[in-house]
mmCIF file of C-alpha atoms in Angstrom:
data_model
loop_
_atom_site.group_PDB
_atom_site.id
_atom_site.type_symbol
_atom_site.label_atom_id
_atom_site.label_comp_id
_atom_site.label_asym_id
_atom_site.label_seq_id
_atom_site.Cartn_x
_atom_site.Cartn_y
_atom_site.Cartn_z
ATOM 1 C CA MET A 1 -7.163 32.233 -59.743
ATOM 2 C CA ALA A 2 -7.030 33.238 -56.135
ATOM 3 C CA LYS A 3 -4.419 35.668 -54.939
ATOM 4 C CA TYR A 4 -3.645 33.669 -51.864
ATOM 5 C CA ARG A 5 -4.137 30.115 -50.452
ATOM 6 C CA ASN A 6 -5.025 29.265 -46.935
ATOM 7 C CA VAL A 7 -3.053 26.658 -45.122
ATOM 8 C CA HIS A 8 -4.748 24.887 -42.303
ATOM 9 C CA ILE A 9 -3.105 25.488 -38.929
ATOM 10 C CA ASP A 10 -2.986 21.747 -38.263
ATOM 11 C CA PHE A 11 -0.737 21.220 -41.331
ATOM 12 C CA TRP A 12 2.444 21.254 -39.294
ATOM 13 C CA GLN A 13 1.059 18.799 -36.769
ATOM 14 C CA ASP A 14 -0.140 16.352 -39.380
ATOM 15 C CA GLY A 15 1.514 12.943 -38.873
ATOM 16 C CA PHE A 16 2.478 12.671 -42.486
ATOM 17 C CA VAL A 17 4.042 16.201 -42.594
ATOM 18 C CA LEU A 18 5.966 15.523 -39.382
ATOM 19 C CA ASP A 19 7.718 12.582 -40.971
ATOM 20 C CA LEU A 20 8.739 14.468 -44.078
ATOM 21 C CA THR A 21 12.352 15.853 -44.665
ATOM 22 C CA PRO A 22 12.695 19.671 -44.635
ATOM 23 C CA GLU A 23 13.083 19.520 -48.419
ATOM 24 C CA GLU A 24 9.833 17.499 -48.741
ATOM 25 C CA LYS A 25 7.935 19.836 -46.390
ATOM 26 C CA TYR A 26 8.894 22.804 -48.427
ATOM 27 C CA PHE A 27 7.967 21.115 -51.738
ATOM 28 C CA TYR A 28 4.601 19.861 -50.367
ATOM 29 C CA LEU A 29 3.730 23.374 -49.173
ATOM 30 C CA TYR A 30 4.837 24.680 -52.590
ATOM 31 C CA MET A 31 2.477 22.271 -54.438
ATOM 32 C CA MET A 32 -0.470 23.667 -52.360
ATOM 33 C CA THR A 33 0.358 27.338 -52.659
ATOM 34 C CA ASN A 34 2.130 27.873 -55.989
ATOM 35 C CA SER A 35 0.964 30.322 -58.679
ATOM 36 C CA LYS A 36 -0.804 27.670 -60.776
ATOM 37 C CA THR A 37 -3.119 26.231 -58.106
ATOM 38 C CA THR A 38 -6.889 26.173 -58.591
ATOM 39 C CA GLN A 39 -10.027 25.811 -56.650
ATOM 40 C CA CYS A 40 -10.296 22.078 -57.446
ATOM 41 C CA GLY A 41 -6.667 21.233 -56.864
ATOM 42 C CA ILE A 42 -6.027 20.065 -60.570
ATOM 43 C CA TYR A 43 -3.799 22.302 -62.535
ATOM 44 C CA GLU A 44 -0.966 22.402 -65.060
ATOM 45 C CA LEU A 45 2.448 22.477 -63.492
ATOM 46 C CA PRO A 46 5.300 21.885 -66.027
ATOM 47 C CA TYR A 47 8.725 20.938 -64.668
ATOM 48 C CA ARG A 48 10.243 24.132 -65.945
ATOM 49 C CA ILE A 49 7.798 26.145 -63.789
ATOM 50 C CA MET A 50 8.603 24.149 -60.762
ATOM 51 C CA GLU A 51 12.330 24.640 -61.365
ATOM 52 C CA THR A 52 11.987 28.395 -61.730
ATOM 53 C CA GLU A 53 9.758 28.874 -58.684
ATOM 54 C CA THR A 54 11.478 26.465 -56.310
ATOM 55 C CA GLY A 55 15.023 26.898 -57.336
ATOM 56 C CA TYR A 56 15.403 23.165 -57.676
ATOM 57 C CA ASN A 57 16.996 21.544 -60.841
ATOM 58 C CA ARG A 58 15.006 19.217 -63.044
ATOM 59 C CA GLU A 59 16.326 16.070 -61.445
ATOM 60 C CA THR A 60 15.291 17.181 -57.942
ATOM 61 C CA VAL A 61 11.858 18.279 -59.049
ATOM 62 C CA GLN A 62 11.232 14.906 -60.796
ATOM 63 C CA LYS A 63 12.534 13.054 -57.760
ATOM 64 C CA LEU A 64 10.158 14.946 -55.398
ATOM 65 C CA ILE A 65 7.119 14.565 -57.650
ATOM 66 C CA GLU A 66 7.809 10.824 -57.787
ATOM 67 C CA ARG A 67 8.187 10.687 -54.070
ATOM 68 C CA PHE A 68 4.749 12.316 -53.467
ATOM 69 C CA VAL A 69 3.160 10.118 -56.098
ATOM 70 C CA ASP A 70 4.507 7.140 -54.150
ATOM 71 C CA TYR A 71 3.210 8.641 -50.941
ATOM 72 C CA GLY A 72 -0.236 8.752 -52.459
ATOM 73 C CA LYS A 73 -0.582 12.524 -52.066
ATOM 74 C CA VAL A 74 -0.459 13.615 -55.792
ATOM 75 C CA ALA A 75 -0.840 12.160 -59.260
ATOM 76 C CA TYR A 76 1.045 13.635 -62.224
ATOM 77 C CA ASN A 77 0.208 13.287 -65.892
ATOM 78 C CA GLU A 78 3.306 13.725 -68.154
ATOM 79 C CA PRO A 79 1.512 14.371 -71.491
ATOM 80 C CA THR A 80 -0.716 17.192 -70.143
ATOM 81 C CA LYS A 81 1.681 18.319 -67.389
ATOM 82 C CA GLU A 82 -1.254 18.301 -65.013
ATOM 83 C CA ILE A 83 -1.090 17.569 -61.352
ATOM 84 C CA ILE A 84 -3.882 16.695 -58.769
ATOM 85 C CA LEU A 85 -3.580 17.103 -55.028
ATOM 86 C CA LEU A 86 -5.345 14.049 -53.786
ATOM 87 C CA ASN A 87 -6.350 15.473 -50.423
ATOM 88 C CA TRP A 88 -7.085 18.985 -51.715
ATOM 89 C CA ALA A 89 -10.847 18.715 -51.299
ATOM 90 C CA LYS A 90 -10.559 17.744 -47.624
ATOM 91 C CA TYR A 91 -9.397 21.275 -46.643
ATOM 92 C CA ASN A 92 -10.390 23.475 -49.592
ATOM 93 C CA PHE A 93 -13.958 22.623 -50.569
ATOM 94 C CA ILE A 94 -16.311 25.583 -49.932
ATOM 95 C CA ASN A 95 -19.981 24.787 -50.636
ATOM 96 C CA SER A 96 -21.188 28.015 -52.145
ATOM 97 C CA PRO A 97 -22.849 28.737 -55.598
ATOM 98 C CA LYS A 98 -19.925 30.964 -56.617
ATOM 99 C CA VAL A 99 -17.218 28.517 -55.746
ATOM 100 C CA THR A 100 -19.153 25.510 -57.236
ATOM 101 C CA ALA A 101 -19.551 27.403 -60.519
ATOM 102 C CA ARG A 102 -15.855 28.032 -60.461
ATOM 103 C CA ILE A 103 -15.061 24.361 -59.896
ATOM 104 C CA LYS A 104 -17.309 23.316 -62.700
ATOM 105 C CA LYS A 105 -15.503 25.544 -65.096
ATOM 106 C CA GLU A 106 -12.155 24.262 -63.889
ATOM 107 C CA LEU A 107 -13.234 20.662 -64.321
ATOM 108 C CA GLU A 108 -14.309 21.230 -67.819
ATOM 109 C CA ASP A 109 -10.867 22.615 -68.659
ATOM 110 C CA VAL A 110 -9.012 19.678 -67.249
ATOM 111 C CA LYS A 111 -7.304 17.814 -70.093
ATOM 112 C CA HIS A 112 -6.642 14.370 -68.282
ATOM 113 C CA LYS A 113 -10.206 13.408 -67.453
ATOM 114 C CA PRO A 114 -9.413 10.618 -65.020
ATOM 115 C CA PHE A 115 -8.238 13.368 -62.699
ATOM 116 C CA VAL A 116 -11.796 14.734 -62.711
ATOM 117 C CA GLN A 117 -13.214 11.371 -61.575
ATOM 118 C CA LEU A 118 -10.553 11.315 -58.800
ATOM 119 C CA TYR A 119 -11.651 14.702 -57.655
ATOM 120 C CA LEU A 120 -15.315 13.730 -57.544
ATOM 121 C CA SER A 121 -14.426 10.541 -55.624
ATOM 122 C CA GLN A 122 -12.718 12.742 -52.998
ATOM 123 C CA LEU A 123 -15.940 14.729 -52.531
ATOM 124 C CA VAL A 124 -17.758 11.411 -51.849
ATOM 125 C CA ARG A 125 -15.102 10.295 -49.515
ATOM 126 C CA TYR A 126 -15.161 13.451 -47.421
ATOM 127 C CA GLY A 127 -19.022 13.679 -47.492
ATOM 128 C CA TYR A 128 -19.421 16.774 -49.470
ATOM 129 C CA PRO A 129 -22.627 17.411 -51.524
ATOM 130 C CA ILE A 130 -21.747 16.784 -55.134
ATOM 131 C CA ASP A 131 -25.059 16.098 -56.794
ATOM 132 C CA THR A 132 -25.209 19.201 -58.916
ATOM 133 C CA LEU A 133 -21.557 19.322 -59.597
ATOM 134 C CA SER A 134 -21.093 15.703 -60.569
ATOM 135 C CA ILE A 135 -24.360 15.327 -62.448
ATOM 136 C CA ASP A 136 -23.673 18.391 -64.535
ATOM 137 C CA TYR A 137 -20.134 17.231 -65.387
ATOM 138 C CA VAL A 138 -21.094 13.603 -66.136
ATOM 139 C CA TYR A 139 -24.002 14.773 -68.274
ATOM 140 C CA LYS A 140 -21.753 17.068 -70.289
ATOM 141 C CA GLU A 141 -19.139 14.368 -70.768
ATOM 142 C CA LYS A 142 -21.716 11.833 -71.873
ATOM 143 C CA GLU A 143 -23.177 14.354 -74.341
ATOM 144 C CA LYS A 144 -19.754 14.914 -75.836
ATOM 145 C CA GLU A 145 -19.160 11.131 -76.167
ATOM 146 C CA LYS A 146 -22.568 10.581 -77.773
ATOM 147 C CA LYS A 147 -21.978 13.477 -80.216
ATOM 148 C CA LYS A 148 -18.588 11.977 -81.154
ATOM 149 C CA GLU A 149 -19.968 8.466 -81.538
ATOM 150 C CA LYS A 150 -22.939 9.705 -83.567
ATOM 151 C CA GLU A 151 -20.556 11.627 -85.816
ATOM 152 C CA ASN A 152 -18.295 8.540 -86.307
ATOM 153 C CA GLU A 153 -21.303 6.292 -86.973
ATOM 154 C CA LYS A 154 -22.738 8.728 -89.428
ATOM 155 C CA ILE A 155 -19.657 8.706 -91.731
ATOM 156 C CA PRO A 156 -18.871 5.214 -93.103
ATOM 157 C CA TYR A 157 -15.081 5.518 -93.085
ATOM 158 C CA ASP A 158 -14.540 1.750 -92.929
ATOM 159 C CA GLU A 159 -16.829 0.934 -95.774
ATOM 160 C CA ILE A 160 -15.308 3.670 -98.049
ATOM 161 C CA ILE A 161 -11.787 2.637 -97.449
ATOM 162 C CA SER A 162 -12.613 -1.111 -97.680
ATOM 163 C CA PHE A 163 -14.229 -0.541 -101.047
ATOM 164 C CA LEU A 164 -11.127 1.411 -102.201
ATOM 165 C CA ASN A 165 -8.762 -1.350 -100.988
ATOM 166 C CA GLU A 166 -10.903 -3.983 -102.727
ATOM 167 C CA LYS A 167 -11.104 -2.266 -106.052
ATOM 168 C CA ALA A 168 -7.564 -0.894 -106.221
ATOM 169 C CA SER A 169 -5.754 -3.732 -104.355
ATOM 170 C CA LYS A 170 -4.489 -1.340 -101.758
ATOM 171 C CA SER A 171 -4.110 -1.558 -97.977
ATOM 172 C CA TYR A 172 -5.095 1.812 -96.749
ATOM 173 C CA ARG A 173 -6.476 2.192 -93.162
ATOM 174 C CA SER A 174 -9.684 4.029 -92.320
ATOM 175 C CA SER A 175 -8.196 4.999 -88.965
ATOM 176 C CA THR A 176 -5.609 7.311 -90.468
ATOM 177 C CA GLN A 177 -6.454 10.907 -89.393
ATOM 178 C CA LYS A 178 -5.628 12.434 -92.693
ATOM 179 C CA THR A 179 -7.749 9.961 -94.546
ATOM 180 C CA ARG A 180 -10.636 10.539 -92.145
ATOM 181 C CA ASP A 181 -10.280 14.355 -92.448
ATOM 182 C CA LEU A 182 -10.571 14.070 -96.288
ATOM 183 C CA ILE A 183 -13.560 11.854 -96.151
ATOM 184 C CA LYS A 184 -15.242 14.030 -93.428
ATOM 185 C CA ALA A 185 -14.657 17.213 -95.542
ATOM 186 C CA ARG A 186 -16.326 15.667 -98.632
ATOM 187 C CA TRP A 187 -19.119 14.218 -96.466
ATOM 188 C CA ASN A 188 -19.772 17.628 -94.943
ATOM 189 C CA ASP A 189 -19.989 19.045 -98.503
ATOM 190 C CA GLY A 190 -23.004 16.965 -98.884
ATOM 191 C CA PHE A 191 -21.588 13.857 -100.788
ATOM 192 C CA ASN A 192 -22.831 10.382 -99.749
ATOM 193 C CA LEU A 193 -21.544 6.851 -99.758
ATOM 194 C CA GLY A 194 -22.694 6.171 -103.250
ATOM 195 C CA ASP A 195 -20.722 9.215 -104.463
ATOM 196 C CA PHE A 196 -17.544 7.912 -102.863
ATOM 197 C CA LYS A 197 -18.013 4.483 -104.429
ATOM 198 C CA ARG A 198 -18.707 6.005 -107.864
ATOM 199 C CA VAL A 199 -15.406 8.024 -107.698
ATOM 200 C CA ILE A 200 -13.456 5.078 -106.661
ATOM 201 C CA HIS A 201 -15.101 2.884 -109.405
ATOM 202 C CA ILE A 202 -14.455 5.481 -112.134
ATOM 203 C CA LYS A 203 -10.799 6.175 -111.177
ATOM 204 C CA THR A 204 -9.803 2.543 -110.582
ATOM 205 C CA LYS A 205 -11.205 1.577 -114.005
ATOM 206 C CA GLU A 206 -9.171 4.387 -115.441
ATOM 207 C CA TRP A 207 -5.922 4.119 -113.565
ATOM 208 C CA LEU A 208 -5.625 0.623 -112.165
ATOM 209 C CA ASN A 209 -3.626 -0.792 -115.086
ATOM 210 C CA ASP A 210 -1.743 2.298 -115.798
ATOM 211 C CA GLN A 211 1.693 2.032 -114.184
ATOM 212 C CA GLU A 212 2.200 5.710 -113.888
ATOM 213 C CA MET A 213 -1.285 6.604 -112.677
ATOM 214 C CA ASN A 214 -1.942 3.613 -110.337
ATOM 215 C CA GLN A 215 0.024 5.416 -107.539
ATOM 216 C CA TYR A 216 -2.781 8.055 -107.450
ATOM 217 C CA LEU A 217 -5.413 5.566 -106.348
ATOM 218 C CA ARG A 218 -5.101 6.891 -102.888
ATOM 219 C CA PRO A 219 -7.311 8.967 -100.472
ATOM 220 C CA GLU A 220 -5.502 12.187 -100.778
ATOM 221 C CA THR A 221 -5.956 12.199 -104.585
ATOM 222 C CA LEU A 222 -9.422 10.641 -104.847
ATOM 223 C CA PHE A 223 -11.054 12.479 -101.894
ATOM 224 C CA GLY A 224 -9.309 15.826 -102.324
ATOM 225 C CA ASN A 225 -10.678 19.057 -103.942
ATOM 226 C CA LYS A 226 -11.133 17.407 -107.262
ATOM 227 C CA PHE A 227 -13.633 14.948 -105.917
ATOM 228 C CA GLU A 228 -16.702 16.498 -107.549
ATOM 229 C CA GLY A 229 -14.918 16.556 -110.883
ATOM 230 C CA TYR A 230 -14.085 12.858 -110.681
ATOM 231 C CA LEU A 231 -17.718 12.159 -109.650
ATOM 232 C CA ASN A 232 -19.075 13.841 -112.812
ATOM 233 C CA GLN A 233 -16.523 12.370 -115.076
ATOM 234 C CA LYS A 234 -17.898 9.848 -117.538
ATOM 235 C CA GLU A 235 -16.733 6.341 -117.162
ATOM 236 C CA VAL A 236 -14.072 5.183 -119.625
ATOM 237 C CA ARG A 237 -13.602 1.632 -120.867
ATOM 238 C CA HIS A 238 -9.950 2.151 -121.634
ATOM 239 C CA ALA A 239 -7.869 4.947 -119.994
ATOM 240 C CA PRO A 240 -5.769 7.019 -122.443
ATOM 241 C CA ALA A 241 -2.083 6.197 -122.357
ATOM 242 C CA SER A 242 -0.836 9.734 -122.630
ATOM 243 C CA ILE A 243 1.832 10.717 -120.153
ATOM 244 C CA GLY A 244 1.582 13.903 -118.065
ATOM 245 C CA SER A 245 -1.779 15.183 -119.398
ATOM 246 C CA ASP A 246 -3.852 13.296 -116.833
ATOM 247 C CA LYS A 247 -1.455 13.426 -113.883
ATOM 248 C CA PRO A 248 -3.194 14.923 -110.901
ATOM 249 C CA SER A 249 -1.645 18.097 -109.550
ATOM 250 C CA ASP A 250 -2.848 21.342 -107.951
ATOM 251 C CA ALA A 251 -2.648 23.157 -111.252
ATOM 252 C CA ALA A 252 -3.991 20.429 -113.520
ATOM 253 C CA GLU A 253 -7.539 20.582 -114.820
ATOM 254 C CA TYR A 254 -9.412 17.515 -115.879
ATOM 255 C CA ASP A 255 -11.601 17.380 -118.934
ATOM 256 C CA GLU A 256 -14.689 15.202 -118.864
ATOM 257 C CA LEU A 257 -13.894 11.944 -120.564
ATOM 258 C CA SER A 258 -16.512 10.444 -122.990
ATOM 259 C CA LEU A 259 -17.080 6.875 -124.049
#
């Protein structure tokens, strides 16, 4: 982060600035020179930081942010607490290898990705050379998306959960993150679709008609750390009716069942 920020001498003669109230001028200048600013003009600026550094209370800070959003000078993303100064590139873009490298790194760290596209559109608008900067960024983002898509396509979450729901008469969702994490963990252990179906088949045959054990026909039990044990368990035609001995728990050990 730079130790100082330059303010163009024409700032105070800008038509927009001339029409601002004293309070707005101060806050506008603050947004361009505060301790969190970056080379690309996108940075995290939580309300509590604005309160501390400006001396304004929360209500005033929120009111001022909303005004500048309405003026079309900034955009603010509440979930990530990031702000983008929409005319920042006009006065602060320096076309040098060192600065370009710095901007690339900053753009990679931006959490709210639509802000990155806004920044790149500014460079186009003001006629700055962006080939290297934009191509590198877009390429990296596409690679990340492809990698994520490939990973999701590789693991048949939907087919596994659909098979479980069909066999056990359940209504689990393949989109639940905890369920996906369990399936992914077993998949990364080297197990395949056939293994998942075999475990589901074995345990539904054993537990489906058992009032006590039926509740354990769920992803967290079937796809947990006992998955391999279930996979190697011999199929039973009739599950034993004993209570407690076969109830899954962290301390329980399962003996292989024979026909």
